[in-house]
Coordinates of C-alpha atoms and ligand atoms in Angstrom, one line a residue:
M1 CA -7.3 -1.7 33.1
I2 CA -7.8 -2.5 29.5
V3 CA -11.2 -1.5 28.0
K4 CA -12.2 -3.7 25.1
N5 CA -15.6 -2.4 24.2
Q6 CA -15.3 -1.2 20.6
T7 CA -16.1 -3.3 17.6
I8 CA -14.5 -2.5 14.3
S9 CA -17.2 -0.8 12.3
A10 CA -18.6 -2.7 9.3
R11 CA -19.2 0.5 7.3
P12 CA -20.7 -0.3 3.9
L13 CA -18.5 1.0 1.1
K14 CA -19.6 3.6 -1.3
N15 CA -19.6 2.5 -4.9
N16 CA -16.4 4.3 -5.9
D17 CA -14.8 2.9 -2.7
S18 CA -15.6 -0.6 -3.8
F19 CA -14.1 0.1 -7.2
K20 CA -10.9 1.2 -5.4
V21 CA -11.0 -2.1 -3.5
F22 CA -11.3 -4.0 -6.8
F23 CA -8.4 -2.1 -8.4
R24 CA -6.3 -2.7 -5.4
I25 CA -6.9 -6.4 -5.5
I26 CA -6.4 -6.5 -9.2
K27 CA -3.1 -4.6 -8.7
M28 CA -2.0 -7.3 -6.3
S29 CA -2.9 -10.0 -8.8
L30 CA -0.6 -8.3 -11.4
K31 CA 2.3 -9.4 -9.3
Y32 CA 1.7 -12.9 -10.5
K33 CA 2.0 -11.9 -14.1
W34 CA 3.1 -15.2 -15.5
R35 CA 0.3 -17.1 -14.0
L36 CA -2.1 -14.3 -15.3
I37 CA -0.6 -14.4 -18.8
F38 CA -0.8 -18.2 -19.0
G39 CA -4.2 -18.1 -17.5
I40 CA -5.4 -15.6 -20.1
V41 CA -3.8 -17.6 -23.0
A42 CA -5.6 -20.7 -21.6
I43 CA -8.8 -18.7 -21.5
F44 CA -8.5 -17.7 -25.2
I45 CA -7.7 -21.3 -26.2
S46 CA -10.6 -22.7 -24.1
S47 CA -13.1 -20.0 -25.5
G48 CA -11.9 -20.7 -29.1
F49 CA -12.5 -24.4 -28.7
S50 CA -15.9 -23.8 -26.9
L51 CA -17.1 -21.6 -29.8
Y52 CA -15.8 -24.0 -32.4
I53 CA -17.9 -26.9 -31.1
P54 CA -21.3 -25.3 -32.2
L55 CA -19.9 -24.8 -35.7
L56 CA -18.9 -28.5 -35.8
L57 CA -22.3 -29.6 -34.5
G58 CA -24.1 -27.5 -37.2
D59 CA -21.9 -28.9 -39.8
A60 CA -22.5 -32.5 -38.5
V61 CA -26.3 -32.0 -38.6
D62 CA -26.1 -30.8 -42.3
A63 CA -23.8 -33.8 -43.2
A64 CA -26.2 -36.2 -41.5
N65 CA -29.1 -34.5 -43.3
N66 CA -27.3 -35.2 -46.6
L67 CA -26.9 -38.9 -45.6
L68 CA -30.6 -39.2 -44.9
G69 CA -31.6 -37.4 -48.1
D70 CA -33.2 -39.7 -50.7
N71 CA -31.8 -38.0 -53.8
S72 CA -28.2 -38.4 -52.8
E73 CA -25.8 -40.2 -55.0
I74 CA -23.5 -43.0 -53.8
S75 CA -20.4 -40.8 -54.1
S76 CA -22.1 -37.9 -52.3
I77 CA -23.2 -40.3 -49.5
N78 CA -19.7 -41.5 -49.1
D79 CA -18.4 -37.9 -49.0
S80 CA -21.0 -37.0 -46.3
R81 CA -20.1 -40.1 -44.2
N82 CA -16.4 -39.3 -44.4
H83 CA -17.1 -35.7 -43.6
L84 CA -19.2 -36.8 -40.6
Y85 CA -16.3 -39.0 -39.3
F86 CA -13.9 -36.1 -39.8
I87 CA -16.2 -33.8 -37.8
C88 CA -16.3 -36.5 -35.0
I89 CA -12.5 -36.5 -34.8
L90 CA -12.5 -32.7 -34.8
L91 CA -15.1 -32.7 -32.0
L92 CA -13.0 -35.0 -30.0
I93 CA -9.9 -32.8 -30.4
A94 CA -11.9 -29.7 -29.6
S95 CA -13.4 -31.2 -26.4
I96 CA -10.0 -32.4 -25.2
G97 CA -8.5 -29.0 -26.0
R98 CA -11.3 -27.2 -24.3
G99 CA -11.2 -29.4 -21.2
T100 CA -7.4 -29.1 -20.8
S101 CA -7.2 -25.4 -21.3
A102 CA -10.2 -24.8 -19.0
M103 CA -8.5 -26.9 -16.3
L104 CA -5.4 -24.8 -16.7
H105 CA -7.1 -21.5 -16.3
V106 CA -9.2 -22.6 -13.4
Y107 CA -6.0 -24.0 -11.7
L108 CA -4.1 -20.7 -12.4
G109 CA -7.0 -18.6 -11.2
E110 CA -7.1 -20.6 -7.9
S111 CA -3.4 -20.5 -7.5
I112 CA -3.3 -16.7 -7.8
G113 CA -6.2 -16.6 -5.2
Q114 CA -4.3 -18.8 -2.8
H115 CA -1.1 -16.7 -3.2
I116 CA -3.0 -13.5 -2.6
G117 CA -4.7 -15.1 0.4
Y118 CA -1.3 -16.1 1.8
E119 CA 0.2 -12.6 1.2
L120 CA -2.8 -10.8 2.8
R121 CA -2.7 -13.2 5.8
M122 CA 1.0 -12.4 6.4
L123 CA 0.5 -8.6 5.9
Y124 CA -2.4 -8.6 8.3
Y125 CA -0.6 -10.6 10.9
E126 CA 2.5 -8.4 10.6
K127 CA 0.3 -5.3 10.9
L128 CA -1.3 -6.7 14.1
Q129 CA 2.2 -7.1 15.6
R130 CA 3.0 -3.5 14.9
L131 CA -0.3 -1.7 15.8
S132 CA 0.1 0.2 19.1
F133 CA -1.4 -0.8 22.4
S134 CA -3.9 2.0 22.2
Y135 CA -5.3 0.4 19.1
H136 CA -5.5 -3.1 20.6
A137 CA -7.0 -1.8 23.8
G138 CA -9.9 -0.3 21.7
V139 CA -10.9 -3.3 19.6
H140 CA -12.0 -6.8 20.4
T141 CA -9.7 -9.6 19.6
G142 CA -12.6 -11.6 18.2
D143 CA -13.1 -8.9 15.6
L144 CA -9.5 -9.0 14.6
I145 CA -9.5 -12.8 14.3
T146 CA -12.7 -12.7 12.2
R147 CA -11.1 -10.3 9.8
G148 CA -7.9 -12.3 9.6
I149 CA -9.9 -15.4 8.6
L150 CA -13.2 -14.4 6.9
D151 CA -12.1 -11.3 5.1
V152 CA -8.9 -12.9 3.8
E153 CA -11.0 -15.8 2.6
G154 CA -13.5 -13.3 1.0
I155 CA -10.7 -11.7 -1.0
R156 CA -9.2 -15.0 -2.0
M157 CA -12.5 -16.3 -3.3
F158 CA -13.0 -13.1 -5.2
V159 CA -9.6 -13.4 -6.9
Q160 CA -10.3 -17.1 -7.5
T161 CA -13.8 -16.9 -8.9
A162 CA -13.9 -13.4 -10.3
I163 CA -10.7 -12.1 -12.0
L164 CA -9.8 -14.8 -14.5
R165 CA -13.5 -15.9 -14.8
L166 CA -14.4 -12.3 -15.7
I167 CA -12.0 -12.4 -18.6
F168 CA -13.3 -15.9 -19.6
L169 CA -16.9 -14.9 -19.5
T170 CA -16.3 -11.7 -21.3
T171 CA -14.3 -13.4 -24.1
L172 CA -16.8 -16.3 -24.4
I173 CA -20.0 -14.2 -24.3
G174 CA -18.5 -11.4 -26.4
T175 CA -17.2 -13.6 -29.2
G176 CA -20.2 -15.9 -29.1
T177 CA -22.5 -12.8 -29.5
F178 CA -20.4 -11.5 -32.3
L179 CA -20.5 -14.8 -34.2
M180 CA -24.3 -15.1 -33.7
L181 CA -25.0 -11.6 -34.9
K182 CA -22.7 -12.2 -37.9
T183 CA -24.4 -15.5 -38.8
N184 CA -28.0 -14.4 -38.5
P185 CA -28.7 -10.8 -37.2
T186 CA -32.4 -11.5 -36.5
L187 CA -31.7 -14.7 -34.4
G188 CA -28.6 -13.1 -32.9
L189 CA -30.6 -10.1 -31.5
L190 CA -33.4 -12.4 -30.3
S191 CA -30.9 -14.6 -28.5
L192 CA -29.4 -11.6 -26.8
S193 CA -32.8 -10.4 -25.6
F194 CA -32.1 -11.7 -22.1
V195 CA -29.0 -9.5 -21.7
P196 CA -30.6 -6.3 -20.4
F197 CA -32.5 -8.3 -17.8
V198 CA -29.3 -10.0 -16.6
A199 CA -27.5 -6.7 -16.4
W200 CA -30.3 -5.2 -14.2
K201 CA -30.6 -8.3 -12.0
A202 CA -26.9 -8.6 -11.6
T203 CA -26.5 -5.0 -10.4
S204 CA -29.4 -5.0 -8.0
A205 CA -28.3 -8.4 -6.6
R206 CA -24.7 -7.2 -6.2
L207 CA -25.7 -4.2 -4.1
K208 CA -28.1 -6.2 -1.9
L209 CA -25.5 -9.0 -1.4
R210 CA -22.7 -6.5 -0.6
S211 CA -24.7 -4.9 2.3
N212 CA -25.8 -8.4 3.4
W213 CA -22.1 -9.5 3.5
Y214 CA -21.3 -6.6 5.7
A215 CA -24.0 -7.4 8.1
L216 CA -23.2 -11.1 8.1
Q217 CA -19.4 -10.5 8.7
D218 CA -20.4 -8.3 11.6
K219 CA -22.6 -11.0 13.1
L220 CA -19.9 -13.6 12.6
S221 CA -17.4 -11.2 14.4
T222 CA -19.8 -10.9 17.3
L223 CA -20.1 -14.7 17.5
T224 CA -16.3 -15.1 17.6
K225 CA -16.1 -12.4 20.2
T226 CA -18.8 -14.0 22.4
M227 CA -17.2 -17.4 22.2
D228 CA -13.8 -15.9 22.9
E229 CA -15.1 -14.1 26.0
N230 CA -17.0 -17.1 27.1
L231 CA -14.0 -19.4 26.9
G232 CA -11.7 -16.8 28.4
G233 CA -14.1 -16.3 31.3
I234 CA -15.2 -19.9 31.7
R235 CA -14.6 -19.9 35.4
V236 CA -16.8 -16.8 36.0
V237 CA -19.5 -18.3 33.7
R238 CA -19.6 -21.6 35.7
A239 CA -19.2 -19.9 39.1
F240 CA -22.2 -17.7 38.5
S241 CA -24.2 -20.5 36.7
A242 CA -24.6 -18.2 33.8
E243 CA -24.5 -21.0 31.1
E244 CA -28.1 -20.3 30.1
F245 CA -27.6 -16.6 29.8
E246 CA -24.5 -17.2 27.7
M247 CA -26.4 -19.7 25.5
E248 CA -29.2 -17.1 25.0
K249 CA -26.6 -14.4 24.1
Y250 CA -25.0 -16.7 21.6
K251 CA -28.2 -18.0 20.1
K252 CA -29.6 -14.5 19.5
V253 CA -26.6 -13.5 17.3
S254 CA -26.5 -17.0 15.8
D255 CA -30.2 -16.7 14.7
E256 CA -29.5 -13.3 13.3
A257 CA -26.6 -14.6 11.3
L258 CA -28.7 -17.5 10.1
D259 CA -31.4 -15.1 8.9
L260 CA -28.8 -13.1 7.0
S261 CA -27.4 -16.3 5.4
N262 CA -30.9 -17.4 4.4
E263 CA -31.5 -14.0 2.9
Q264 CA -28.2 -14.2 1.0
V265 CA -29.1 -17.7 -0.3
S266 CA -32.5 -16.4 -1.5
I267 CA -30.9 -13.3 -3.2
R268 CA -28.4 -15.6 -4.9
S269 CA -30.7 -18.4 -5.9
S270 CA -33.5 -16.0 -7.1
S271 CA -31.0 -14.0 -9.2
I272 CA -29.5 -17.2 -10.7
S273 CA -32.8 -18.8 -11.5
L274 CA -34.3 -15.5 -12.9
I275 CA -31.2 -15.1 -15.1
S276 CA -31.5 -18.8 -16.3
T277 CA -35.2 -18.4 -16.9
S278 CA -34.8 -15.3 -19.0
F279 CA -32.1 -17.1 -20.9
F280 CA -34.4 -20.1 -21.6
I281 CA -37.2 -17.8 -22.7
S282 CA -34.8 -16.2 -25.2
M283 CA -33.8 -19.7 -26.4
G284 CA -37.5 -20.6 -26.9
I285 CA -38.0 -17.5 -29.0
V286 CA -34.9 -18.3 -31.0
L287 CA -36.2 -21.9 -31.6
L288 CA -39.6 -20.6 -32.6
V289 CA -38.3 -17.9 -35.1
G290 CA -35.4 -20.1 -36.3
G291 CA -37.7 -23.1 -36.8
Q292 CA -39.9 -20.9 -39.0
Q293 CA -36.8 -19.9 -41.0
V294 CA -35.8 -23.6 -41.5
I295 CA -39.4 -24.3 -42.8
N296 CA -39.1 -21.2 -45.1
G297 CA -35.8 -22.6 -46.3
S298 CA -33.9 -19.4 -45.5
I299 CA -31.5 -21.4 -43.1
T300 CA -30.5 -25.0 -43.0
P301 CA -31.3 -27.2 -39.9
G302 CA -27.5 -27.3 -39.4
E303 CA -27.5 -23.5 -39.1
L304 CA -30.3 -23.5 -36.5
T305 CA -28.5 -26.3 -34.6
Q306 CA -25.4 -24.2 -34.6
F307 CA -27.3 -21.3 -33.1
L308 CA -28.9 -23.3 -30.4
A309 CA -25.6 -24.9 -29.6
F310 CA -24.0 -21.5 -29.3
M311 CA -26.7 -20.5 -26.9
S312 CA -26.2 -23.7 -24.8
I313 CA -22.5 -23.1 -24.7
L314 CA -23.3 -19.6 -23.3
L315 CA -25.7 -21.0 -20.7
D316 CA -23.1 -22.0 -18.2
P317 CA -21.2 -18.7 -18.4
V318 CA -24.5 -16.8 -18.0
R319 CA -25.2 -18.9 -14.9
Q320 CA -21.7 -18.1 -13.6
I321 CA -22.6 -14.4 -13.7
G322 CA -24.6 -15.1 -10.5
L323 CA -21.5 -16.7 -8.8
M324 CA -19.4 -13.7 -9.9
I325 CA -21.9 -11.2 -8.5
N326 CA -21.6 -12.9 -5.1
G327 CA -17.7 -13.0 -5.5
F328 CA -17.7 -9.2 -6.2
A329 CA -20.1 -8.4 -3.4
R330 CA -18.1 -10.4 -0.8
G331 CA -14.7 -9.3 -2.3
S332 CA -15.6 -5.6 -1.9
A333 CA -17.0 -6.0 1.6
S334 CA -14.0 -8.1 2.8
G335 CA -11.5 -5.9 0.9
G336 CA -13.0 -2.8 2.4
R337 CA -12.7 -4.2 6.0
L338 CA -9.3 -5.7 5.6
F339 CA -7.6 -2.8 3.8
A340 CA -8.9 -0.4 6.5
I341 CA -6.6 -2.2 9.0
L342 CA -3.7 -2.8 6.6
D343 CA -3.7 1.0 5.9
L344 CA -3.5 1.9 9.6
E345 CA -0.3 3.5 10.7
P346 CA 0.8 2.5 14.2
N347 CA 1.2 5.7 16.3
I348 CA 4.1 4.2 18.1
H349 CA 6.9 3.6 15.6
D350 CA 10.6 4.1 15.0
E351 CA 11.3 7.8 14.4
V352 CA 13.4 8.8 11.4
D353 CA 17.1 8.5 12.3
S354 CA 16.4 6.4 15.3
Q355 CA 19.3 4.3 16.5
D356 CA 19.8 1.1 18.5
I357 CA 20.1 1.9 22.2
V358 CA 23.5 1.4 23.8
V359 CA 23.0 1.6 27.5
K360 CA 26.1 2.9 29.2
K361 CA 24.9 3.8 32.7
G362 CA 21.2 2.9 32.7
K363 CA 20.1 6.2 34.3
L364 CA 16.4 6.6 33.8
E365 CA 14.7 10.0 34.0
F366 CA 11.1 11.1 33.8
R367 CA 11.0 14.8 33.0
N368 CA 7.6 16.5 33.6
V369 CA 5.7 13.5 32.1
S370 CA 1.9 13.6 31.7
F371 CA -0.2 11.1 29.8
T372 CA -3.8 10.8 28.7
Y373 CA -5.3 7.6 27.2
E374 CA -6.8 8.0 23.8
G375 CA -10.5 8.9 24.1
D376 CA -10.1 9.8 27.7
N377 CA -10.7 13.4 28.7
H378 CA -8.5 13.7 31.8
E379 CA -4.9 13.0 32.4
T380 CA -4.0 9.6 33.9
I381 CA -0.7 10.8 35.1
H382 CA 0.3 14.4 35.7
N383 CA 3.7 16.1 35.6
I384 CA 5.8 13.1 36.9
S385 CA 9.5 13.7 37.3
F386 CA 12.1 11.4 38.9
T387 CA 15.6 10.1 38.2
I388 CA 17.0 6.7 39.0
D389 CA 20.7 5.8 38.5
Q390 CA 22.2 2.5 37.4
G391 CA 21.9 -0.2 40.0
E392 CA 19.3 1.8 42.0
T393 CA 15.8 0.7 42.8
L394 CA 12.7 2.9 42.6
G395 CA 9.5 1.8 44.4
I396 CA 6.1 3.0 43.3
V397 CA 3.1 2.6 45.5
G398 CA -0.4 4.0 45.5
P399 CA -4.0 3.1 45.4
P400 CA -5.4 1.1 42.5
G401 CA -6.0 3.2 39.4
S402 CA -3.4 5.9 40.5
G403 CA -1.4 5.4 37.4
K404 CA 1.5 3.1 38.5
S405 CA 1.2 0.6 35.5
T406 CA 0.8 3.5 33.2
I407 CA 4.2 4.8 34.3
A408 CA 5.7 1.3 33.7
H409 CA 4.2 1.1 30.2
L410 CA 5.6 4.4 29.1
I411 CA 9.2 3.2 29.5
P412 CA 9.3 0.6 26.8
R413 CA 7.1 2.9 24.7
F414 CA 3.9 0.9 24.8
Y415 CA 2.5 4.4 24.8
D416 CA 4.2 7.8 24.3
P417 CA 3.8 10.6 26.9
T418 CA 1.3 13.3 25.9
E419 CA 3.7 15.8 27.5
G420 CA 7.3 15.8 28.8
S421 CA 9.9 13.2 28.0
I422 CA 11.5 10.0 29.3
L423 CA 15.3 9.8 29.0
I424 CA 17.8 6.9 29.3
D425 CA 21.3 8.1 29.9
N426 CA 20.1 11.6 29.1
L427 CA 18.7 10.7 25.7
D428 CA 15.0 10.8 24.9
I429 CA 13.8 7.2 24.4
R430 CA 12.2 8.3 21.1
N431 CA 15.8 8.4 19.7
F432 CA 16.0 4.7 20.0
T433 CA 14.6 1.9 17.8
L434 CA 11.7 0.2 19.4
E435 CA 13.2 -3.2 19.1
S436 CA 16.4 -2.3 20.9
L437 CA 14.6 -0.2 23.5
R438 CA 12.3 -3.2 24.3
H439 CA 15.3 -5.4 24.7
A440 CA 16.9 -3.0 27.1
V441 CA 13.7 -2.5 29.2
C442 CA 11.7 -5.4 30.5
V443 CA 8.3 -5.2 32.2
V444 CA 7.3 -8.2 34.3
E445 CA 3.5 -7.9 34.3
Q446 CA 1.2 -9.1 37.1
D447 CA -0.8 -11.0 34.5
T448 CA 1.4 -13.5 32.8
F449 CA 0.6 -15.0 29.4
M450 CA 1.7 -18.6 28.9
F451 CA 2.1 -20.0 25.4
T452 CA 1.1 -23.5 24.8
A453 CA 4.7 -24.8 24.8
S454 CA 7.2 -26.3 27.1
I455 CA 8.3 -24.5 30.3
E456 CA 11.7 -24.2 28.7
H457 CA 10.3 -22.4 25.7
N458 CA 8.1 -20.2 27.7
I459 CA 11.1 -19.0 29.8
A460 CA 13.3 -18.6 26.8
Y461 CA 10.6 -16.7 24.8
G462 CA 12.7 -13.6 24.5
N463 CA 15.8 -15.5 23.4
P464 CA 15.0 -19.0 22.1
W465 CA 18.8 -19.6 21.5
A466 CA 19.7 -19.2 25.2
P467 CA 21.7 -22.1 26.5
D468 CA 19.9 -24.5 28.9
D469 CA 22.0 -23.5 31.9
R470 CA 20.9 -19.9 31.5
V471 CA 17.3 -21.0 31.5
E472 CA 17.9 -23.1 34.6
K473 CA 19.7 -20.3 36.4
S474 CA 16.9 -17.9 35.9
T475 CA 14.3 -20.3 37.2
H476 CA 16.6 -20.8 40.2
H477 CA 16.6 -17.0 40.8
A478 CA 12.8 -16.9 40.4
Q479 CA 12.4 -19.7 43.0
L480 CA 10.8 -22.0 40.4
A481 CA 13.6 -24.5 39.9
E482 CA 12.4 -26.9 42.7
Y483 CA 8.9 -27.0 41.3
I484 CA 10.1 -27.7 37.8
E485 CA 12.4 -30.5 38.9
R486 CA 9.4 -32.2 40.5
L487 CA 7.4 -32.2 37.2
P488 CA 7.4 -35.5 35.2
E489 CA 9.1 -34.0 32.2
K490 CA 10.9 -31.2 34.0
Y491 CA 11.8 -28.4 31.7
K492 CA 10.1 -30.1 28.7
T493 CA 6.7 -30.1 30.5
L494 CA 4.0 -28.5 28.4
V495 CA 2.2 -25.5 30.0
G496 CA -0.4 -23.1 28.7
E497 CA -3.9 -23.9 27.4
R498 CA -3.2 -27.5 26.6
G499 CA -0.5 -28.2 29.2
V500 CA 0.0 -28.2 33.0
S501 CA -1.9 -25.5 34.8
L502 CA 0.3 -23.3 36.9
S503 CA -0.9 -21.4 39.9
G504 CA -1.0 -17.6 39.9
G505 CA 2.2 -17.5 41.9
Q506 CA 4.0 -20.1 39.7
R507 CA 3.0 -18.1 36.6
Q508 CA 4.4 -15.0 38.1
R509 CA 7.7 -16.7 39.0
L510 CA 7.9 -18.0 35.5
S511 CA 7.4 -14.5 34.2
I512 CA 10.2 -13.3 36.5
A513 CA 12.5 -16.0 35.1
R514 CA 11.5 -15.1 31.5
S515 CA 12.6 -11.5 32.1
V516 CA 15.6 -12.0 34.3
M517 CA 17.0 -14.4 31.6
L518 CA 17.3 -11.6 29.2
D519 CA 19.5 -9.6 31.5
P520 CA 17.9 -6.3 30.7
N521 CA 19.4 -2.9 31.6
I522 CA 16.1 -1.7 33.2
I523 CA 13.7 -4.1 34.8
I524 CA 10.2 -3.1 36.0
F525 CA 8.3 -5.5 38.3
D526 CA 4.6 -4.4 37.9
D527 CA 2.9 -5.9 40.9
S528 CA 4.5 -9.1 39.6
T529 CA 4.8 -10.7 43.0
A530 CA 1.3 -10.1 44.1
A531 CA 0.4 -13.8 44.0
I532 CA 3.7 -14.9 45.6
D533 CA 3.9 -15.3 49.4
A534 CA 6.0 -12.8 51.3
G535 CA 8.7 -15.5 52.2
T536 CA 9.3 -16.6 48.7
E537 CA 9.3 -13.0 47.5
R538 CA 12.0 -12.2 50.0
K539 CA 14.1 -15.1 48.7
I540 CA 13.6 -14.0 45.1
R541 CA 14.6 -10.4 46.1
E542 CA 17.8 -11.7 47.7
E543 CA 18.6 -13.9 44.7
L544 CA 18.1 -11.0 42.4
K545 CA 20.1 -8.5 44.5
N546 CA 23.5 -9.7 43.1
L547 CA 22.2 -10.3 39.7
T548 CA 20.6 -6.8 39.4
S549 CA 23.4 -4.9 41.0
K550 CA 24.0 -3.1 37.7
T551 CA 20.4 -3.1 36.7
T552 CA 18.1 -0.1 37.1
T553 CA 15.0 -1.5 38.9
I554 CA 11.5 -0.3 39.4
I555 CA 9.2 -2.2 41.7
I556 CA 5.5 -1.4 41.7
S557 CA 3.6 -3.1 44.5
H558 CA 0.8 -2.6 46.9
R559 CA 2.8 -4.6 49.5
L560 CA 5.2 -2.2 51.2
S561 CA 7.5 -5.1 52.2
S562 CA 8.2 -5.6 48.5
L563 CA 9.6 -2.1 48.0
M564 CA 10.7 -0.6 51.3
H565 CA 14.3 -1.5 50.6
A566 CA 14.2 0.7 47.5
N567 CA 16.6 3.7 47.2
K568 CA 13.6 5.9 46.6
I569 CA 9.9 5.5 46.8
L570 CA 7.1 7.4 45.1
F571 CA 3.6 7.5 46.5
L572 CA 1.2 8.1 43.8
E573 CA -2.4 9.3 44.0
K574 CA -4.7 10.2 41.1
G575 CA -1.7 10.3 38.8
R576 CA 0.4 12.7 40.8
I577 CA 3.4 12.1 43.1
V578 CA 2.2 13.1 46.5
E579 CA 5.1 11.9 48.5
S580 CA 8.6 10.8 47.7
G581 CA 11.8 9.7 49.5
S582 CA 13.4 6.7 51.1
H583 CA 11.4 4.4 53.4
D584 CA 12.6 6.2 56.5
E585 CA 12.1 9.6 55.0
L586 CA 8.5 8.7 54.1
L587 CA 7.8 7.4 57.6
E588 CA 9.0 10.6 59.0
L589 CA 6.6 12.5 56.8
N590 CA 3.8 10.9 58.6
G591 CA 1.5 11.0 55.6
H592 CA -0.1 8.6 53.1
Y593 CA 2.9 6.2 53.2
K594 CA 3.0 6.1 56.9
D595 CA -0.8 5.4 57.0
L596 CA -0.4 2.5 54.6
Y597 CA 2.6 1.2 56.5
D598 CA 0.7 1.2 59.8
L599 CA -2.3 -0.5 58.1
Q600 CA -0.2 -3.3 56.6
N601 CA 1.7 -3.7 59.9
K602 CA -1.5 -4.0 61.8
A603 CA -2.9 -6.5 59.3
R604 CA 0.3 -8.6 59.6
G605 CA 0.1 -8.5 63.4
K606 CA -3.4 -9.9 63.3
M607 CA -2.4 -12.8 61.1
Ligands
LIG701 P1 -2.6 1.3 38.7 O1 -1.5 0.5 38.0 O2 -2.2 2.3 39.7 O3 -3.7 0.5 39.2 P2 -3.2 2.1 36.0 O4 -2.0 2.8 35.5 O5 -3.5 0.7 35.5 O6 -3.3 2.2 37.5 O7 -4.5 2.9 35.5 C1 -4.7 4.3 35.8 C2 -6.0 4.8 35.2 O8 -5.9 4.7 33.8 C3 -7.2 4.0 35.6 O9 -8.3 4.9 35.8 C4 -7.5 3.1 34.4 O10 -8.9 2.9 34.3 C5 -7.0 3.9 33.3 N1 -6.5 3.1 32.2 C6 -5.6 2.1 32.3 N2 -5.4 1.5 31.0 C7 -6.2 2.2 30.2 C8 -6.4 2.0 28.8 N3 -5.8 1.2 28.0 N4 -7.3 2.9 28.2 C9 -8.0 3.8 29.0 N5 -7.8 4.0 30.3 C10 -6.9 3.2 30.9

């Protein structure tokens, strides 16, 4: 049984952790160095043009003032008019230059963001393929899906909105400030009076937004999880008329997520509007003091215009600080969550010097194997030892929960034994690469997963290049060929979520065909005929007899007729072998096996 009750914790990051996350993302961006370099060059060009525009405007106001002056001579009027035309042309060039370079750095910023998003998505998916079963058993798929979508998006947005924009805003605000202070120190200082307020507001908003992002991502994960469970268990929901209960459950989390989103909007909009208000107050003060200086004659109207134009050029970047705070907050929250998974090391992995398995005989041996599931405090199987030779069949029987599937899952190393060792041809399976081991050992599970693809593709999943006749042969062995032939599109019929629904027994037969097709050295049927009637099962067994004459086979079943032909049978109870031997030997023992045999015989007699 798989227990999926843990959620991945949404632990808020400490401040220095979040800086580590930023540096890590920035380091990833450095890989796209040409885009970065061109982006930064475009930023400098765009900032240069942006800051040139106020100078031109100031100049234009002074030239226009000259034109309007009543003591001007004709030649001076003509000069001023020409100068004004010239400024107009320069303004046009500066605007086009600014627009083009801004477009370029925004494009480059977004493209770096998209590339990093792509890279993280692939790394994440690849990590999910490698993480061990014990990890997957402990987390909810909904959580993992949310991380793969929302957190990757959070980082992508951060890269897109924050990294190049940060350089842009720093250059623009820094150079603008320098020019203003240089032109008129008093007005320069006044126009910067909003900066301490922005700094304080930005920091406090970032911290609030970051913890809000954590809480929101957590709620969104829960929503995905709830929906995932609801859809997966739709039959149970309908059968128990639990739609209302399910709606309530979903609504509760949905409402909480909405509250958090509202809170986020209010933090964001209040910080943006407070930052803008403080900026306009500074602008008002500059206008008041600057106007006085124009009246005194210490500056020209053109110089005051220049100043105000500088400030309005800075208005947009100052407003964007709000956007960036949000980007930083979400980026650090998402980065913290995603990197926590990317940094996990799967506990089942290829050992150093491991080699591809070359099965010569296919002898399988369990040597004093014990196993405890992670987080469990008692052994699931204890001191299991047995040997099966090539071509032999081992049957394992025992009450539910006695550890039969656990034994099956140790052979392809879904888990590693806590004690003891498993050997194939006298070599510990940890000597082999995981990939080759899993090609040599096939587990046919009771619960079969169907991909939304054709029957043909589902069967050939382990070897998509298998020739058609091999696929057909394996369905024949699994007693599924007749059914497939009756389908309208035969082997091309779509199955899975969007295709034809197969019954439990048909799914199990498809699963048998999928495994048999790979011709593995060791094949384990883990209660994989539970939903197939005894007659069909017998036919499958007979078909497979020739095919698996060289295969080492393990059959796990609660139905004794499925395994009584085995060379050796183990009776398992509470993780221990309590009886072992051939069918006849076990009957003679007159113990658990015999009791079960009598019980099943009696039940059959009654039918
Ligand atoms: P069987 O196949 O005989 O029904 P299993 O091997 O599936 O038994 O399970 C043996 C015991 O191990 C059961 O008590 C079950 O709850 C527990 N178990 C199975 N899978 C896990 C898991 N992934 N994590 C923790 N405990 C598990």
